[in-house]
Tab-separated table of C-alpha atoms in Angstrom:
chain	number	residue	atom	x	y	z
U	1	UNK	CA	0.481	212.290	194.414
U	2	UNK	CA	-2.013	214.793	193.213
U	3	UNK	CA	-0.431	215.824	189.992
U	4	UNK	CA	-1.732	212.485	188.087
U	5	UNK	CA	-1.384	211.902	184.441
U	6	UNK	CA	-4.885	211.800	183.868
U	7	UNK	CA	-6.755	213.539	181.611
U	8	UNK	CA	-4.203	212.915	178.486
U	9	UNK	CA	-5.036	215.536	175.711
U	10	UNK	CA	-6.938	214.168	172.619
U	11	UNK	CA	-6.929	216.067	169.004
U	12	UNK	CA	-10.445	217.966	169.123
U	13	UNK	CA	-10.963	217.488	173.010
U	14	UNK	CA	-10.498	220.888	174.163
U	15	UNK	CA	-12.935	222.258	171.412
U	16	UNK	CA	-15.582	219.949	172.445
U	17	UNK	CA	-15.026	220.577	176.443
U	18	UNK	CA	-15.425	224.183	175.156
U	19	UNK	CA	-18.612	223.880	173.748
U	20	UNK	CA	-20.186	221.445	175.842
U	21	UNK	CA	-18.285	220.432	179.198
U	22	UNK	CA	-21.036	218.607	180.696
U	23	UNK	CA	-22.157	216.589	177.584
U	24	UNK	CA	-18.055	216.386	176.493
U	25	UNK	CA	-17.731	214.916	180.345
U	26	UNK	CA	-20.709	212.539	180.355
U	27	UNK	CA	-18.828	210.719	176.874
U	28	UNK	CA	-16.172	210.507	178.632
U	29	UNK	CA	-17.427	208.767	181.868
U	30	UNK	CA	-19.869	206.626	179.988
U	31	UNK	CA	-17.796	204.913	177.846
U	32	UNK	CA	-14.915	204.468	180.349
U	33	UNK	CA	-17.309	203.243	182.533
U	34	UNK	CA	-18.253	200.430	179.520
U	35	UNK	CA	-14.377	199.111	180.628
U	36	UNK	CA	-15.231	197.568	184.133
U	37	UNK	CA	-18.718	196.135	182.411
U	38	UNK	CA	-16.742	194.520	179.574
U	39	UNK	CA	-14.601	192.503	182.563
U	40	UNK	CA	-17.590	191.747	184.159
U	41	UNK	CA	-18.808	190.232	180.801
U	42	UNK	CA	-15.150	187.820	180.510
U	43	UNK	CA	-16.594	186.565	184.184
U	44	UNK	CA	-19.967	186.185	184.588
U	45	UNK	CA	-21.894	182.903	183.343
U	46	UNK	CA	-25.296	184.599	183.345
U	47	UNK	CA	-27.713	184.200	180.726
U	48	UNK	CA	-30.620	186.689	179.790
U	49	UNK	CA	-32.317	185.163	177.139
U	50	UNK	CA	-29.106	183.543	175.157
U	51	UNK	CA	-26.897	186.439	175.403
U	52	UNK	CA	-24.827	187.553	178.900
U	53	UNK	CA	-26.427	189.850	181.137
U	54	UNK	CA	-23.868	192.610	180.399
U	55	UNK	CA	-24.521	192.767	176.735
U	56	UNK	CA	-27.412	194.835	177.207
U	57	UNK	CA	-25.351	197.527	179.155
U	58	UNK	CA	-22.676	197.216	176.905
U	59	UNK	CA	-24.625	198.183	174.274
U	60	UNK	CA	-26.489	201.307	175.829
U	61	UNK	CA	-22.948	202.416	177.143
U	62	UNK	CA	-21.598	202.236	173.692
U	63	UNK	CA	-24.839	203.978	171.957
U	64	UNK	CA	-24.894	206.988	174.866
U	65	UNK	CA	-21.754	207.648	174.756
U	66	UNK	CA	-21.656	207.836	170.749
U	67	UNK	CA	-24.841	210.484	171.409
U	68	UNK	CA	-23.681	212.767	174.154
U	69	UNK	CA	-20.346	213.089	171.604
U	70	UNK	CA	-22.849	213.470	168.773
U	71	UNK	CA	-24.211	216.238	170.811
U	72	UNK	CA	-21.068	217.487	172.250
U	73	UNK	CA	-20.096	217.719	168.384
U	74	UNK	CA	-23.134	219.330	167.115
U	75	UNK	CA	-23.099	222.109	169.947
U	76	UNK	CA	-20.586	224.474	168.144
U	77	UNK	CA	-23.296	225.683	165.754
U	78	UNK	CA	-25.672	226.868	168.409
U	79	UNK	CA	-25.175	230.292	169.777
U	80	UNK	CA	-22.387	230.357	172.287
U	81	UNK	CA	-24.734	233.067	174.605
U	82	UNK	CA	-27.227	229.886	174.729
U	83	UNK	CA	-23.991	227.537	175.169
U	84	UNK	CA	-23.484	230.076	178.316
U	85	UNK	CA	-26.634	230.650	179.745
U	86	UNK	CA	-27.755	228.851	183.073
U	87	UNK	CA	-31.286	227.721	181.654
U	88	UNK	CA	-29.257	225.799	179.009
U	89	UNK	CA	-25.966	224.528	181.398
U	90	UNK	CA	-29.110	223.247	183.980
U	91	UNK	CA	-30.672	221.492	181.229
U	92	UNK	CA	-27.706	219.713	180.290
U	93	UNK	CA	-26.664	218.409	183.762
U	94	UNK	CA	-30.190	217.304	184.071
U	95	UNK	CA	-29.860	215.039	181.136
U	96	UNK	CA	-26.663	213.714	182.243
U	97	UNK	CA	-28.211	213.160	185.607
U	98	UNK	CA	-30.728	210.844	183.703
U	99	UNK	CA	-28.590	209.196	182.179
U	100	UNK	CA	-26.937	208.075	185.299
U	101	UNK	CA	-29.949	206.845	186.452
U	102	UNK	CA	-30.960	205.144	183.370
U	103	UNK	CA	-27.565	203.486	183.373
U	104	UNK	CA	-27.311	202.701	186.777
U	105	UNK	CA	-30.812	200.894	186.720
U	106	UNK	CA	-29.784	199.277	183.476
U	107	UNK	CA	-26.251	197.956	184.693
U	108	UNK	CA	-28.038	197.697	188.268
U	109	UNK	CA	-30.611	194.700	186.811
U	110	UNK	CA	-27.875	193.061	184.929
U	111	UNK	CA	-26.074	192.698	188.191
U	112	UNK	CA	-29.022	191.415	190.178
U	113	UNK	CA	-29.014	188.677	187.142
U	114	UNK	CA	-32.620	189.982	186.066
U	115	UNK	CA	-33.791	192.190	182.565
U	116	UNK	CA	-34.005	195.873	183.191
U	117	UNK	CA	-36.560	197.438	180.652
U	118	UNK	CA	-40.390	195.430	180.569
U	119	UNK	CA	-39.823	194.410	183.650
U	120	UNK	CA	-42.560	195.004	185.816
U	121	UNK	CA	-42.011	192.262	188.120
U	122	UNK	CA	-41.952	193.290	191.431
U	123	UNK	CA	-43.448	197.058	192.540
U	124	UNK	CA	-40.082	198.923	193.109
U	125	UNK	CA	-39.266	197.348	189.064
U	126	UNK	CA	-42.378	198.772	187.735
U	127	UNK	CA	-42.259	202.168	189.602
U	128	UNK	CA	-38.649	202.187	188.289
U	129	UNK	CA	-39.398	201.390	184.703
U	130	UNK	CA	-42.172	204.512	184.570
U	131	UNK	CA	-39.714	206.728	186.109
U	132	UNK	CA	-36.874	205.555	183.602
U	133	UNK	CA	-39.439	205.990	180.499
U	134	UNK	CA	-39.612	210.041	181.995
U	135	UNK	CA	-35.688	209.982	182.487
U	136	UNK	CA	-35.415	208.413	178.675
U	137	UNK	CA	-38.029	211.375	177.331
U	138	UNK	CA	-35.505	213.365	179.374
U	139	UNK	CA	-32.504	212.843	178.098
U	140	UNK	CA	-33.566	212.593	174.757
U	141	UNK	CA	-34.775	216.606	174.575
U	142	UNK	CA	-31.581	217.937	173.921
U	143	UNK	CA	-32.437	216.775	170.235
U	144	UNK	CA	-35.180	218.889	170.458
U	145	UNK	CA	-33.517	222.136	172.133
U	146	UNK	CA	-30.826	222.003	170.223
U	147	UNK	CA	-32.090	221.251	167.169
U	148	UNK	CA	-34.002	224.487	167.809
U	149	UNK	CA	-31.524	226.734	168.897
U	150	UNK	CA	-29.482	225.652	165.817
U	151	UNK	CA	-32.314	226.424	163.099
U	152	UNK	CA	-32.657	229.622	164.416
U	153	UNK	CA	-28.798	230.582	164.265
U	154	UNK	CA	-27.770	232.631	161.295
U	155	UNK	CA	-24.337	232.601	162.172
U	156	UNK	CA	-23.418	228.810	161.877
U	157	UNK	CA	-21.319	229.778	158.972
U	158	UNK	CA	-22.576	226.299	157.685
U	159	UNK	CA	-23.394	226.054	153.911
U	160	UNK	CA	-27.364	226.085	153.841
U	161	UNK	CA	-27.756	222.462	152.632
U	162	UNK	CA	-25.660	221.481	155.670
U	163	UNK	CA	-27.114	223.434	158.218
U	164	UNK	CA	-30.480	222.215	157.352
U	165	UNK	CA	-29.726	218.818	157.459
U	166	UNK	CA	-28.189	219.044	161.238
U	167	UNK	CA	-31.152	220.651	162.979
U	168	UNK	CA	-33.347	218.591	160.933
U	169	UNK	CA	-31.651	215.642	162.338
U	170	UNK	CA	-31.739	216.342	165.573
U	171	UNK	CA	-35.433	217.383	165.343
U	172	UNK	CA	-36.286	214.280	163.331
U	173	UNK	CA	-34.421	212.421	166.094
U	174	UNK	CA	-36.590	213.353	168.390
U	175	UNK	CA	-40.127	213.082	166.994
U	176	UNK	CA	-39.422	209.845	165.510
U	177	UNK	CA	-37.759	207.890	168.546
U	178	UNK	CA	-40.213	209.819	170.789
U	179	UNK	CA	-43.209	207.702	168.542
U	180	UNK	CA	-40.901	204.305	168.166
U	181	UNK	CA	-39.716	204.277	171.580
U	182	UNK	CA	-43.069	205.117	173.585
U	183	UNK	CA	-44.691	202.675	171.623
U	184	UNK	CA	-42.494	200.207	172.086
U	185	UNK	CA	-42.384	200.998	175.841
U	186	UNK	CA	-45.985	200.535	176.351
U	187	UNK	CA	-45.293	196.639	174.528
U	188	UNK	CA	-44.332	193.524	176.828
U	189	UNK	CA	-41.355	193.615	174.783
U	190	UNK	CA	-39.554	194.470	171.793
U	191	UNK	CA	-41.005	191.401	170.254
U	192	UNK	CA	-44.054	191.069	168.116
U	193	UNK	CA	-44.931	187.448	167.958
U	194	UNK	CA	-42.870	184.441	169.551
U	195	UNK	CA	-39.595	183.540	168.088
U	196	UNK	CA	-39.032	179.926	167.281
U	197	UNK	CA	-35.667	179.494	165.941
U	198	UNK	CA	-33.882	182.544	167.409
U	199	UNK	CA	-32.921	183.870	164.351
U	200	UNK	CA	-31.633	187.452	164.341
U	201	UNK	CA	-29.461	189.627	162.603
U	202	UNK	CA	-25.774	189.790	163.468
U	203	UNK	CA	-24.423	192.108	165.817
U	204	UNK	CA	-27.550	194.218	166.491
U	205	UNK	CA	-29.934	191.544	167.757
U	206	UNK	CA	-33.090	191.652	165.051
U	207	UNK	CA	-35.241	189.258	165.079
U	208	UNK	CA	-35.622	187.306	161.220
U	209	UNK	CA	-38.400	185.321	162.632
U	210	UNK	CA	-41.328	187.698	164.020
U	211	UNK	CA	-41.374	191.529	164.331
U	212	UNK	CA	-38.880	193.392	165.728
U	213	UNK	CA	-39.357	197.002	167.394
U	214	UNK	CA	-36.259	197.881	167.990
U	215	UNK	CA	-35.561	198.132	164.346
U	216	UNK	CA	-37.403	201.712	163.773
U	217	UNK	CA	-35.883	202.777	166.912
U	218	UNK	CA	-32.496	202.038	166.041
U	219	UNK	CA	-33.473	204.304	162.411
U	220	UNK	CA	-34.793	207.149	164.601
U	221	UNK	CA	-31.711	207.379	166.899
U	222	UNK	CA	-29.562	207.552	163.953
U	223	UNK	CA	-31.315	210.141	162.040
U	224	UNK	CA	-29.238	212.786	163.637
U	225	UNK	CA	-25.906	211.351	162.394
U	226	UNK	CA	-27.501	210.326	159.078
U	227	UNK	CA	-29.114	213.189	157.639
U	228	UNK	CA	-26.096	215.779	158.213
U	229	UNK	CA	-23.425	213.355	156.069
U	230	UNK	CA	-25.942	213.328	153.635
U	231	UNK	CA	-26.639	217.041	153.644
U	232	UNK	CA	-22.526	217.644	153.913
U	233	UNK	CA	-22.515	215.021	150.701
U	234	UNK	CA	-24.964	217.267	149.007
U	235	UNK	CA	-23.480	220.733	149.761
U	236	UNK	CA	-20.301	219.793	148.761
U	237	UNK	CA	-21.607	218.104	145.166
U	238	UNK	CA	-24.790	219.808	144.342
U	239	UNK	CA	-25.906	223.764	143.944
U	240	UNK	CA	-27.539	225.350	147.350
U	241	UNK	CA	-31.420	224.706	146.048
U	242	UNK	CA	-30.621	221.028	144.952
U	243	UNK	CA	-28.729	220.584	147.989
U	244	UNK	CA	-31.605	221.699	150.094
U	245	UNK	CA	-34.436	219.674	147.869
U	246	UNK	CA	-32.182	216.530	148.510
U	247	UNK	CA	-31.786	217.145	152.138
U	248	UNK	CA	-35.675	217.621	152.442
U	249	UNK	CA	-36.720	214.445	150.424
U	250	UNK	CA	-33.857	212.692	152.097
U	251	UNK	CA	-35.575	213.234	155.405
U	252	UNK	CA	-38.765	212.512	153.659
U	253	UNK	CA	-37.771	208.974	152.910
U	254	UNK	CA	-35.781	208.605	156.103
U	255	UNK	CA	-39.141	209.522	158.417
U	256	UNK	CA	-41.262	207.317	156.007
U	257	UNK	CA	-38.499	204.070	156.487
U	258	UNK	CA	-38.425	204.158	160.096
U	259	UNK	CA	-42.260	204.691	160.343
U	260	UNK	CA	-42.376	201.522	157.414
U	261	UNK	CA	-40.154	199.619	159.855
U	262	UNK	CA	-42.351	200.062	162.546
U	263	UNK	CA	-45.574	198.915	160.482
U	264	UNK	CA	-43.514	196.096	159.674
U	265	UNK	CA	-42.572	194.842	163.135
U	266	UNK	CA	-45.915	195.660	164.352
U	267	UNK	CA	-47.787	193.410	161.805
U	268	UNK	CA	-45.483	191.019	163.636
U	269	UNK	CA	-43.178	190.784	160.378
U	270	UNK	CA	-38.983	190.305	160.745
U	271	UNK	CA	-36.777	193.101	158.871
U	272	UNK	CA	-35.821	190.595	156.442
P	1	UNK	CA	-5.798	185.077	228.401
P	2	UNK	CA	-7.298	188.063	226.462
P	3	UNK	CA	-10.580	189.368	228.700
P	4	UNK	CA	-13.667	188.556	226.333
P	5	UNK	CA	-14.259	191.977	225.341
P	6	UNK	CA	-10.829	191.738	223.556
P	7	UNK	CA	-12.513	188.931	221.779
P	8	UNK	CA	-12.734	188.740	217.806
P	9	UNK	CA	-15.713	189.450	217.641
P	10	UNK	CA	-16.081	191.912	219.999
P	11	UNK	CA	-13.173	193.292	219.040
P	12	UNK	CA	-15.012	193.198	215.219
P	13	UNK	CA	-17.956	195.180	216.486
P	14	UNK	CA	-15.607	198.242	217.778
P	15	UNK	CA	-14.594	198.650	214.471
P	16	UNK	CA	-17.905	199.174	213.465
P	17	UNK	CA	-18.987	202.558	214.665
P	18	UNK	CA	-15.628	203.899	214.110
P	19	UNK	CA	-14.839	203.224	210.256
P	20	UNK	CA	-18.650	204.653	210.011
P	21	UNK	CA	-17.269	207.634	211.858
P	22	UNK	CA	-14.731	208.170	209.774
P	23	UNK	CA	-16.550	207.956	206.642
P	24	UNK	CA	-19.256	210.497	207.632
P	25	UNK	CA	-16.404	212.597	208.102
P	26	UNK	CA	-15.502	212.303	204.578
P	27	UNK	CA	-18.664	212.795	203.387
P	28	UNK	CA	-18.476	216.232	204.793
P	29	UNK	CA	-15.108	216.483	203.543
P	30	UNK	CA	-15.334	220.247	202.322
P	31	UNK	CA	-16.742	221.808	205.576
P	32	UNK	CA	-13.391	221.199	207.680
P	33	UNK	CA	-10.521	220.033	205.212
P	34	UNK	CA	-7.961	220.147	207.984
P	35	UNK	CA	-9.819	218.733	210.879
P	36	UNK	CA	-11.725	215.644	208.765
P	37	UNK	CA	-7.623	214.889	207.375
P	38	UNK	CA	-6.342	214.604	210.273
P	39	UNK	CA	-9.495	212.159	211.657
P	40	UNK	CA	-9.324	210.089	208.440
P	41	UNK	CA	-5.791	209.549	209.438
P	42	UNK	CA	-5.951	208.656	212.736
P	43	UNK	CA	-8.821	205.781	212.487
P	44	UNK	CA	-6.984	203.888	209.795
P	45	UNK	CA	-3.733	204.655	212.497
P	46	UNK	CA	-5.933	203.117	215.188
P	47	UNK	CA	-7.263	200.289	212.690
P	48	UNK	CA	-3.927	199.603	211.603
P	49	UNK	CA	-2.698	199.362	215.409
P	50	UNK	CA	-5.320	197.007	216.057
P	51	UNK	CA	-3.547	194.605	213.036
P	52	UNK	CA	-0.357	194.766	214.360
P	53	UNK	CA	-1.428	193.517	217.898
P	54	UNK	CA	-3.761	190.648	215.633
P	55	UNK	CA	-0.599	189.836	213.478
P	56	UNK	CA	1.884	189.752	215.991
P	57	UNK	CA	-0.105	187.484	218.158
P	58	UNK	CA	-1.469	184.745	215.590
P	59	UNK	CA	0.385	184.838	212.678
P	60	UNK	CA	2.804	182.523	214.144
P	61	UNK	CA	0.068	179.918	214.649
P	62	UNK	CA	-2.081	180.496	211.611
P	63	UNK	CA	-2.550	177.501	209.061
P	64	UNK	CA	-2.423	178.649	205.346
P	65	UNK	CA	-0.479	181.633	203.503
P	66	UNK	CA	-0.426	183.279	200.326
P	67	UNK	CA	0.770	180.949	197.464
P	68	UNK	CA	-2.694	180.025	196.329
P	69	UNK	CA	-6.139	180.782	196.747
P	70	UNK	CA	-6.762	177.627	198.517
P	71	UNK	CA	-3.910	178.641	200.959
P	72	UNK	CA	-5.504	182.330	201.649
P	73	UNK	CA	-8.863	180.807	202.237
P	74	UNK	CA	-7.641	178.565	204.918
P	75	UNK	CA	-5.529	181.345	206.300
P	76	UNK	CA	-9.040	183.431	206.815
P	77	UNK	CA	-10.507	180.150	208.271
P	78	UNK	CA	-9.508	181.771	211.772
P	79	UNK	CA	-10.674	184.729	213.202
P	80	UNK	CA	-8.047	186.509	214.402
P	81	UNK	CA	-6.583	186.147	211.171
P	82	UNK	CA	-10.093	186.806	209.555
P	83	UNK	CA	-10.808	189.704	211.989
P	84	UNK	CA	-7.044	191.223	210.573
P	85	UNK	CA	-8.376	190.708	206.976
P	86	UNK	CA	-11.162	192.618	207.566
P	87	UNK	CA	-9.202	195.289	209.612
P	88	UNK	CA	-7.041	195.411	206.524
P	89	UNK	CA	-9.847	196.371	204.298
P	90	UNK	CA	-11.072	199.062	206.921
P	91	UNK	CA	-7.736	201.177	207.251
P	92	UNK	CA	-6.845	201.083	203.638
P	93	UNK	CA	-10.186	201.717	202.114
P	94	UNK	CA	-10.680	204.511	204.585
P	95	UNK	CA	-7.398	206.114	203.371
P	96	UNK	CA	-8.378	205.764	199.301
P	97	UNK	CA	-11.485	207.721	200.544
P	98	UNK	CA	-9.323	210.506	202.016
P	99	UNK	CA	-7.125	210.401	198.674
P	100	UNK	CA	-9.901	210.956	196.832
P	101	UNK	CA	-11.409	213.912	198.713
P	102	UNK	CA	-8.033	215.479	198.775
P	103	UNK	CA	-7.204	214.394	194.938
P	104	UNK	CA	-10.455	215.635	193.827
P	105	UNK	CA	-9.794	218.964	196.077
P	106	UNK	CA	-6.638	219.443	194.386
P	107	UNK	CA	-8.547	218.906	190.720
P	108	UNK	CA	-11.174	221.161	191.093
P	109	UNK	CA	-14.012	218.417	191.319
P	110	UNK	CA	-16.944	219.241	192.661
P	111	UNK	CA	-17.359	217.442	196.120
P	112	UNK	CA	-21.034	216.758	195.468
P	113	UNK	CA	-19.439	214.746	191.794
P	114	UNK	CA	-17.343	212.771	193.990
P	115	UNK	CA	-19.470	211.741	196.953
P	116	UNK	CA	-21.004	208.848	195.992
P	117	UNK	CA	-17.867	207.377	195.261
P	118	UNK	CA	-17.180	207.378	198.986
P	119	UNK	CA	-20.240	204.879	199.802
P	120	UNK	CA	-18.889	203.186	197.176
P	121	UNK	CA	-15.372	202.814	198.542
P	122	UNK	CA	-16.713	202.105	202.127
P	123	UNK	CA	-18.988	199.180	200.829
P	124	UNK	CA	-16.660	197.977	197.663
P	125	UNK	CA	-12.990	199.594	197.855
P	126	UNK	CA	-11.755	199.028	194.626
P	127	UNK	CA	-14.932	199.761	192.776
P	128	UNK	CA	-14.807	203.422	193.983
P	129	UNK	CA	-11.689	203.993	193.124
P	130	UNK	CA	-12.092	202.848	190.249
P	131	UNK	CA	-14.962	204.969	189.997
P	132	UNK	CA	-12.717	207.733	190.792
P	133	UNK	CA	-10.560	206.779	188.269
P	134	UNK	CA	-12.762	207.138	185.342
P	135	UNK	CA	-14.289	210.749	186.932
P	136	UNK	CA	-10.676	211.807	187.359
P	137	UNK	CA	-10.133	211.043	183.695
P	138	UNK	CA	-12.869	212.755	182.293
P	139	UNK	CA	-13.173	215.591	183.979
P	140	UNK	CA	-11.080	218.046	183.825
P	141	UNK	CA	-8.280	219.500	186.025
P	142	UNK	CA	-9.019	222.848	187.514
P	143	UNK	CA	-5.946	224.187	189.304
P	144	UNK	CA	-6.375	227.773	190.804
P	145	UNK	CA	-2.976	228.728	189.078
């Protein structure tokens, strides 16, 4: 009964297990772990707000699970000694460890029926939400690290324009979301002013009404997946120095939208 | 007649300390393979003893069955049959936690990865297996060819 067939091969698996086991792992869990959630969701009549209480988990399952295989990706291009080493493997688990605690407090709340982040209800809730805002810093430094480590390989093989657009990402991804998300922690909510009507924008949530936080976070996240397809666009079409000058500006503009977006919701004023 | 200590309820609080036994046992799964095996199989043996004698005696007269939910609540309505239910739960649940031990044993998963899908298991059965499941899937197999 032991020889199960789990673990079915996937094209391009192997190479990220290679590269980055724990963070290759931690995909994997997360977003079969989304499965059970999503049943939960076809059963439960709960309401937060006007959506079901397992949307929010839903969505964070989805959104870590598309990182830690962002980072799992990324991870070829820093040196495999630093892949190797202890201080790096340690680091890793301890951001997946986060993670499960971020998720399990997250997915725990929606059980209980009851919102997970601003609340500060009850004692154990707010003790819990100021350890989960040093578990979110946590897990978000592997942006940082790696964006680091990368920079400062020479080996990547990666054409210049390219190169510089991944750690950039990744270091961009963490400044930025570091200044949208503390902020936004230190809010009641992700709300500036009181919606009326409810009206948001499809899918991701935004409010149209009053201003919306979550919109410059959801730019800042993303910067490490948008930047490098631009700077693989402009390696591929332009010469090295243009490709670099576009890959600067184009992180440039990016930093200045998200911080616009978060001027916007905080002069209490919807996306659009 | 049964002497009161052989009474449901009675009989429900035995079962108590022993499934607990049996699941600190497979806590400490790694530290005596052979030994915590052979205990993890002989309290669900015990357990499932203890449903035979509950079947065997009340079935006959139990009210309900198991062609609708309506049916299978009434059937737990009595406490023999109640008492078997939860017996049920004990001895099988106990013997997805051994699986697991052994499963992840034979997979080269960390014991430490796997332990708190035992609690898990012990308190909500299918949930840590499924649990299991989805680290089984992800992780991936280490055999000591």
């Amino acid at each position: 009964m032991t020889a199960l067939p789990l673990s079915a091969p996937l094209p391009g698996l192997d190479r990220l297990r290679a590269d980055a086991p724990v963070f290759t792992a931690a995909t994997l869990v997360i977003a079969l772990a989304a499965i059970p959630l999503l049943a939960a969701h076809a059963l439960d009549p709960r309401l937060i707000g006007a959506e079901g209480v397992w949307l929010k988990p839903l969505k964070f399952h989805l959104a870590l699970a598309v990182f830690f295989a962002t980072l799992a990706f990324f991870a070829r291009w820093m040196p495999a000694a630093t892949r190797a080493s202890l201080p790096w493997r340690a680091f890793a688990a301890l951001a997946v460890f986060c993670t499960a605690g971020e998720l399990l407090w997250i997915g725990g709340a929606a059980a209980m029926g009851t919102t997970s982040h601003f609340n500060i209800a009850s004692p154990v809730m707010g003790a819990l939400y100021s350890l989960m805002g040093a578990f979110a810093i946590l897990l978000l430094s592997p942006t940082l690290v790696m964006g680091i480590s990368i920079a400062r390989n020479r080996a990547t093989g990666l054409a210049p324009a390219l190169h510089l657009s991944v750690w950039l990402g990744l270091v961009l991804t963490f400044a930025l979301t570091m200044v949208a998300a503390s902020y936004m922690a230190q809010t009641p909510g992700h709300h500036v002013g009181t919606p009326v009507t409810g009206a948001a924008v499809p899918l991701m949530g935004w409010s149209r009404e009053v201003g919306d936080l979550r919109v410059a976070h959801f730019l800042a996240t993303h910067a490490l997946h948008g930047l490098p397809l631009l700077g693989w666009i402009a390696a591929r079409t332009l010469p090295d120095r243009a490709a670099r000058a576009a890959v600067i500006l184009s992180a440039l503009a990016f930093a200045a939208l998200t911080l616009g977006t978060m001027a916007q919701a905080m002069a209490g004023r919807p996306v659009f | 007649m049964p002497p009161e200590a052989l009474s449901p309820d009675a009989l429900f609080g035995l079962t108590g300390p022993l499934t607990l036994l049996g699941w600190a046992a497979l806590c400490a799964y790694p530290l005596a393979p052979r030994a915590i095996t052979a205990l993890a199989l002989a309290i669900p043996a015990m357990l499932s003893l203890l449903y035979a004698a509950l079947v065997l005696s009340f079935w006959a007269g139990a009210t309900g069955g198991f062609g609708s939910l309506a049916q299978v609540m009434a059937l737990f309505d009595q406490p023999e049959i109640a008492l078997a239910g939860w017996v049920h739960y004990l001895a099988f649940d106990m013997l997805v936690g051994l699986w697991i031990v052994r499963t992840a044993r034979d997979r080269g998963i960390p014991h430490l990865i796997v332990l708190p899908c035992l609690p898990l298991t012990f308190l909500f059965g299918p949930a840590g297996f499924l649990a299991f499941l989805i680290l089984a899937t992800a992780l991936p197999k280490r055999t000591s060819a």
